[in-house]
Short mmCIF file of C-alpha atoms in Angstrom, two decimals:
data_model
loop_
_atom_site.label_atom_id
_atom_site.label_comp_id
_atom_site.label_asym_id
_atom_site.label_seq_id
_atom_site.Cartn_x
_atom_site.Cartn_y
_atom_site.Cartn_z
CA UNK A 1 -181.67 -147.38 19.89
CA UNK A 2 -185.15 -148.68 20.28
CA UNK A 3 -185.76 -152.26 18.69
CA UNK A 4 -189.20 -151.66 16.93
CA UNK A 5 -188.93 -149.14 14.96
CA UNK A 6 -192.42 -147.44 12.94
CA UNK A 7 -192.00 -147.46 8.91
CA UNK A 8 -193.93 -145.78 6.11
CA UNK A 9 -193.08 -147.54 3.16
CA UNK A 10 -194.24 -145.95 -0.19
CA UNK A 11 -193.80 -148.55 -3.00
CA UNK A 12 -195.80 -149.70 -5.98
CA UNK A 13 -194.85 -152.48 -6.92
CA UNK A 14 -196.40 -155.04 -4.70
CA UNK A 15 -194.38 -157.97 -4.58
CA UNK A 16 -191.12 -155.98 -3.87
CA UNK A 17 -193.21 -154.02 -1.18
CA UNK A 18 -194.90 -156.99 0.03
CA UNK A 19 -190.94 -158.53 0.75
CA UNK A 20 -189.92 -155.22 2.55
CA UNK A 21 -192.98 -155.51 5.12
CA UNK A 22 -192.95 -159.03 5.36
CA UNK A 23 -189.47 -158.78 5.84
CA UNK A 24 -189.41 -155.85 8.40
CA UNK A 25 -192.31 -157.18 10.37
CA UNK A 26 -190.27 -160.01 10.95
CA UNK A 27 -188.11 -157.85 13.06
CA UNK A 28 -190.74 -156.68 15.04
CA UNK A 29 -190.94 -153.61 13.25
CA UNK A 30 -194.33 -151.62 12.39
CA UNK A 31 -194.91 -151.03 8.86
CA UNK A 32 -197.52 -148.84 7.25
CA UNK A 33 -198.10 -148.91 3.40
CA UNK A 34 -198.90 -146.52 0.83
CA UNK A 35 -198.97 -147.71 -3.00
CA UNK A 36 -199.32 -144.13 -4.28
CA UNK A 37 -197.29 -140.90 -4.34
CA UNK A 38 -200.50 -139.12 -2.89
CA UNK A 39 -201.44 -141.25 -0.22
CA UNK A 40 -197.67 -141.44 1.03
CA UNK A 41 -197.44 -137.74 1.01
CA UNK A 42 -201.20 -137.77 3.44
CA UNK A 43 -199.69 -140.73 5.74
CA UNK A 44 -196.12 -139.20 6.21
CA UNK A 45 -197.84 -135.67 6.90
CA UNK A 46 -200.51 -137.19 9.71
CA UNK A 47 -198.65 -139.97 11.08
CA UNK A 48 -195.70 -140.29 13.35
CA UNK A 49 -192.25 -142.41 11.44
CA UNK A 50 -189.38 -143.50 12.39
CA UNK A 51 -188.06 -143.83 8.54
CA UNK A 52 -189.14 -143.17 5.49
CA UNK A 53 -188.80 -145.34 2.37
CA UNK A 54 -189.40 -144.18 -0.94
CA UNK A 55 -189.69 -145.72 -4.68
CA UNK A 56 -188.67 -142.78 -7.08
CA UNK A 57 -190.99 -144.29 -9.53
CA UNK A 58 -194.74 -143.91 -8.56
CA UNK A 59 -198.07 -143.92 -10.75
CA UNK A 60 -199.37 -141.08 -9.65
CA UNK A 61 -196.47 -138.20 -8.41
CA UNK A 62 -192.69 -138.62 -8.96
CA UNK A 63 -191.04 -139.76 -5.72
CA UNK A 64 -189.17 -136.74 -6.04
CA UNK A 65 -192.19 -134.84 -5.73
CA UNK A 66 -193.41 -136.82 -2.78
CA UNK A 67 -189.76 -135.92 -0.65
CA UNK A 68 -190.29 -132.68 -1.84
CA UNK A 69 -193.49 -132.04 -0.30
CA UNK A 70 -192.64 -134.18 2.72
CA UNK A 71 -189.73 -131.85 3.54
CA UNK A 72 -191.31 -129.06 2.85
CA UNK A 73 -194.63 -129.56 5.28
CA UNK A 74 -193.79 -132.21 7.84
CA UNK A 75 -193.29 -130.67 11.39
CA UNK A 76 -190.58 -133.49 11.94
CA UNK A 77 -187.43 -134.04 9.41
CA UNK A 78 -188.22 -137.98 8.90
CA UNK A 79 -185.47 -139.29 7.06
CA UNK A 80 -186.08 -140.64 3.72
CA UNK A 81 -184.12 -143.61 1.92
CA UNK A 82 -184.83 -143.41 -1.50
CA UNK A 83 -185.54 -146.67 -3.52
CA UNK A 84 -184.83 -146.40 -7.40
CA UNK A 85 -183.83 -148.42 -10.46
CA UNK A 86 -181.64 -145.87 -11.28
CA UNK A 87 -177.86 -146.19 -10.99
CA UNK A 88 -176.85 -142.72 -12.47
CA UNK A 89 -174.86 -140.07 -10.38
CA UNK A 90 -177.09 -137.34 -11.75
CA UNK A 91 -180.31 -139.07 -10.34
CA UNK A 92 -178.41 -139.28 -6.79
CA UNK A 93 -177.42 -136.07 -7.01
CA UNK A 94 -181.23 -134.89 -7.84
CA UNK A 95 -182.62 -137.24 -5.32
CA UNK A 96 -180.24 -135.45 -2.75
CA UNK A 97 -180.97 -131.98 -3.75
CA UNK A 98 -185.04 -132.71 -2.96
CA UNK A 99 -184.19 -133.82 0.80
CA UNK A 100 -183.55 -137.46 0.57
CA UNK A 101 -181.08 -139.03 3.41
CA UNK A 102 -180.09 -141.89 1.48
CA UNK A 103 -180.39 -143.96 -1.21
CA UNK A 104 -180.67 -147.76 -2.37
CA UNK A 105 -180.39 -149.41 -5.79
CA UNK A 106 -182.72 -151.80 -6.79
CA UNK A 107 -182.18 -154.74 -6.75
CA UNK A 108 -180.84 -154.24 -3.15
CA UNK A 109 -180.14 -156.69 0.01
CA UNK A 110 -183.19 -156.51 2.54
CA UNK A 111 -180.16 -156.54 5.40
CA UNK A 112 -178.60 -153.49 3.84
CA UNK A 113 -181.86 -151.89 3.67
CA UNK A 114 -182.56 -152.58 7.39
CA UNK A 115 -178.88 -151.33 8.15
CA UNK A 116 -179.30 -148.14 6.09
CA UNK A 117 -182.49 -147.33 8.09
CA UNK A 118 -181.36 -147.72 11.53
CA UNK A 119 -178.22 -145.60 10.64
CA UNK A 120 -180.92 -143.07 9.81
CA UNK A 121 -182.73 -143.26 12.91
CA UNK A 122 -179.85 -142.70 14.64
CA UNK A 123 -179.38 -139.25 13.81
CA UNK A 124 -181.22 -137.41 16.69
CA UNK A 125 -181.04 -134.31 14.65
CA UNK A 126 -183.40 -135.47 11.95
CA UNK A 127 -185.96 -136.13 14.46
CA UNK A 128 -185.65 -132.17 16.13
CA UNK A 129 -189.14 -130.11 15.06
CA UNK A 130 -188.03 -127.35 12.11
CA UNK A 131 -190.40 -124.77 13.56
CA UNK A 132 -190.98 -123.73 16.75
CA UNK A 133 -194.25 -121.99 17.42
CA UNK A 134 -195.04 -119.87 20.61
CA UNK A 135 -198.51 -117.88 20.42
CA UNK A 136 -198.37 -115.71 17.30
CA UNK A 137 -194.61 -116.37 16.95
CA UNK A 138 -193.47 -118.96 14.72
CA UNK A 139 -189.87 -119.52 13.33
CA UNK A 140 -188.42 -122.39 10.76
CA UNK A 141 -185.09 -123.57 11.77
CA UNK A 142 -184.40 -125.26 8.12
CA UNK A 143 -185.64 -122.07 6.50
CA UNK A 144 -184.30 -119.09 8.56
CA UNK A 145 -187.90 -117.51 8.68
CA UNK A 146 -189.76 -116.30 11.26
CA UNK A 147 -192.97 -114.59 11.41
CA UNK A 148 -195.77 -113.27 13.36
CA UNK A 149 -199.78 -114.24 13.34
CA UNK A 150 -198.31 -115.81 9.78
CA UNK A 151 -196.94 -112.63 8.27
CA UNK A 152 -192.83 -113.17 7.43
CA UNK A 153 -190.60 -110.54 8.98
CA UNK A 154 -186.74 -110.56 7.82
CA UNK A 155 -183.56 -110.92 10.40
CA UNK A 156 -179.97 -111.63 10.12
CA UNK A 157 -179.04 -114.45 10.04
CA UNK A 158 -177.41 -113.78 13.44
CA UNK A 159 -180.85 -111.95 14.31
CA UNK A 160 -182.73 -115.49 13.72
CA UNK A 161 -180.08 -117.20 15.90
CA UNK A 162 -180.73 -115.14 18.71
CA UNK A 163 -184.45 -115.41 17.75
CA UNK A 164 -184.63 -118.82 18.30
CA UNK A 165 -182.46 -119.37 21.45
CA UNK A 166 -185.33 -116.68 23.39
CA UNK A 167 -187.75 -118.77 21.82
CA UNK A 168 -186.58 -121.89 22.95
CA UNK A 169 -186.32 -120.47 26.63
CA UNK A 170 -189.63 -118.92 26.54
CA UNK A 171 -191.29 -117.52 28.94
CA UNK A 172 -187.82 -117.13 31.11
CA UNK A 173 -185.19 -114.51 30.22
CA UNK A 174 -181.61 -115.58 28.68
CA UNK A 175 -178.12 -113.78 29.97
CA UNK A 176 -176.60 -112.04 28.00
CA UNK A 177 -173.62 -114.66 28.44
CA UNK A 178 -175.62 -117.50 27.47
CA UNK A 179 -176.91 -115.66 23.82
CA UNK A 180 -173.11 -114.60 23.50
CA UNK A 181 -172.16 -118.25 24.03
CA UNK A 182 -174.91 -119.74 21.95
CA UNK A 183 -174.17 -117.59 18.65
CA UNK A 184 -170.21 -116.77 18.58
CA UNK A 185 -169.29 -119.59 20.89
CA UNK A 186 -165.75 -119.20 22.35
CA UNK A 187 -164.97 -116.22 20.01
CA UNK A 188 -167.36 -113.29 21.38
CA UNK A 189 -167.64 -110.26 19.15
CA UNK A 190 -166.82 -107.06 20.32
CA UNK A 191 -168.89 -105.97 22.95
CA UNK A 192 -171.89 -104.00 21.53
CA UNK A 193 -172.38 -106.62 18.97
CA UNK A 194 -174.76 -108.33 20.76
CA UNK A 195 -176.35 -105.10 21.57
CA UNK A 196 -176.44 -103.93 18.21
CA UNK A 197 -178.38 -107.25 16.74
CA UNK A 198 -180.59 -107.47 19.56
CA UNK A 199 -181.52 -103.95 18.40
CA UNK A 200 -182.05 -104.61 15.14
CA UNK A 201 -184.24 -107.79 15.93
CA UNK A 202 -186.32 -105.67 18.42
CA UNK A 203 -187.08 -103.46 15.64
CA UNK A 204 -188.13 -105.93 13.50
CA UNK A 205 -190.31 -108.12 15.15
CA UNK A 206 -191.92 -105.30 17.22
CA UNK A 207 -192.79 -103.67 14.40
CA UNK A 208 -194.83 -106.51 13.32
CA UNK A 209 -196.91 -107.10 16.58
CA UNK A 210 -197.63 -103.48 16.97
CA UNK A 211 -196.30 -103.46 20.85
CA UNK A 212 -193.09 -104.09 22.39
CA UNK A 213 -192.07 -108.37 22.37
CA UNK A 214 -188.45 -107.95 23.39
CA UNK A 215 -187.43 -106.72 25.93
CA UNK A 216 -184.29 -106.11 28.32
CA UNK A 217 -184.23 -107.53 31.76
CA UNK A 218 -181.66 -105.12 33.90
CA UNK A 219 -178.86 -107.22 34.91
CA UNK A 220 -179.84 -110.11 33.19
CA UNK A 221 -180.12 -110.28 29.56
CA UNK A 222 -183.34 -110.51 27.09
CA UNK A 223 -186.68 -112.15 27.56
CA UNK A 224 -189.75 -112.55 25.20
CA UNK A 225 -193.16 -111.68 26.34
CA UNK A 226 -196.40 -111.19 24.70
CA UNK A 227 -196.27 -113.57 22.45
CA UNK A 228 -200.25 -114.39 22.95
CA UNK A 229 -201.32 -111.10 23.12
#
């Protein structure tokens, strides 16, 4: 793991923010401050972070509301360590349920809170991009939805699956071993599963470009194309 790591810290109170940077920076760390719910919401949306850290209780918006709206519109999952005065289970269990990654009770050790964000930063997956965009096709990993020139279209669940494998190999094609492999695993279905969701995908999302985006490749598999068009 890298050594400096980048941190948006949104906090209001200023002498327990002002001993998180000062303490951070000390470890070479870069941190970036935001006193409000508002202006946290505008850095974490524009700027690139390692880790997120969060006071549930802000002057303007409810930290809540802020990991809410993080969540919801950053391209990148940052993970979020929530800060809070609150020791109740049902206030963890809320904080969870908006998107946070962890959380610390104040008052809290500064070396926990430096341990509890590099354990963060390790997870690779938190880091991956939720959406995917390729020309006019777009698709949100957390939220199963895909759509085209920003019009939803519904799939399977399997449907998005496939979805987003073609996607991800765009503009090659993908055998039909490797989309067998990459949705059932080790366990194939039957064999005209695959055949049967593929239709039912094809349907779908040429239907809502008006012209044919999947298509078969003889001997091969499937392969997107048109997505510009």
């Amino acid at each position: 793991m890298k050594t400096q790591m980048s941190v948006l810290l949104i906090e209001d109170n200023q002498a327990i923010a002002t001993q998180i940077a000062n303490f951070l920076e000390n470890l070479g760390w870069l941190v970036d401050y935001s006193a409000t719910g508002t202006q946290g919401v505008e850095l974490a949306l524009n700027h690139h972070f390692d880790v997120i850290i969060l006071d549930l209780n802000l002057p303007d918006i409810d930290g809540l509301k802020v990991c809410t709206e993080v969540k919801k519109q950053a391209q990148v999952n940052v993970p979020i360590l929530m800060l809070t005065a609150r020791d109740a289970f049902e206030d963890k269990v809320k904080g969870f349920g908006q998107g946070a990654d962890d959380y610390l009770t104040k008052p809290f050790d500064l070396r926990e809170l430096v341990l509890r964000c590099e354990a963060m930063a390790r997870r690779p997956k938190l880091h991956e991009n939720t959406t995917i965009t390729e020309g006019k096709l777009k698709i949100d990993k957390r939220a199963y939805e895909a759509s085209w020139d920003g019009e939803v279209f519904k799939t399977t669940k399997v449907g998005f699956t496939l979805l987003q494998k073609l996607l991800e190999e765009y503009p090659y094609p993908v055998s039909r071993s490797e989309l067998l492999q990459h949705v059932w695993g080790d366990e194939p279905p039957e064999s005209n599963a695959l055949k049967s969701h593929i239709y039912a995908l094809r349907k779908a999302i040429d239907k809502m470009a008006g012209q044919q985006i999947l298509h078969t490749i003889s001997n091969i598999g499937y392969q997107l194309k048109a997505l510009n068009d």
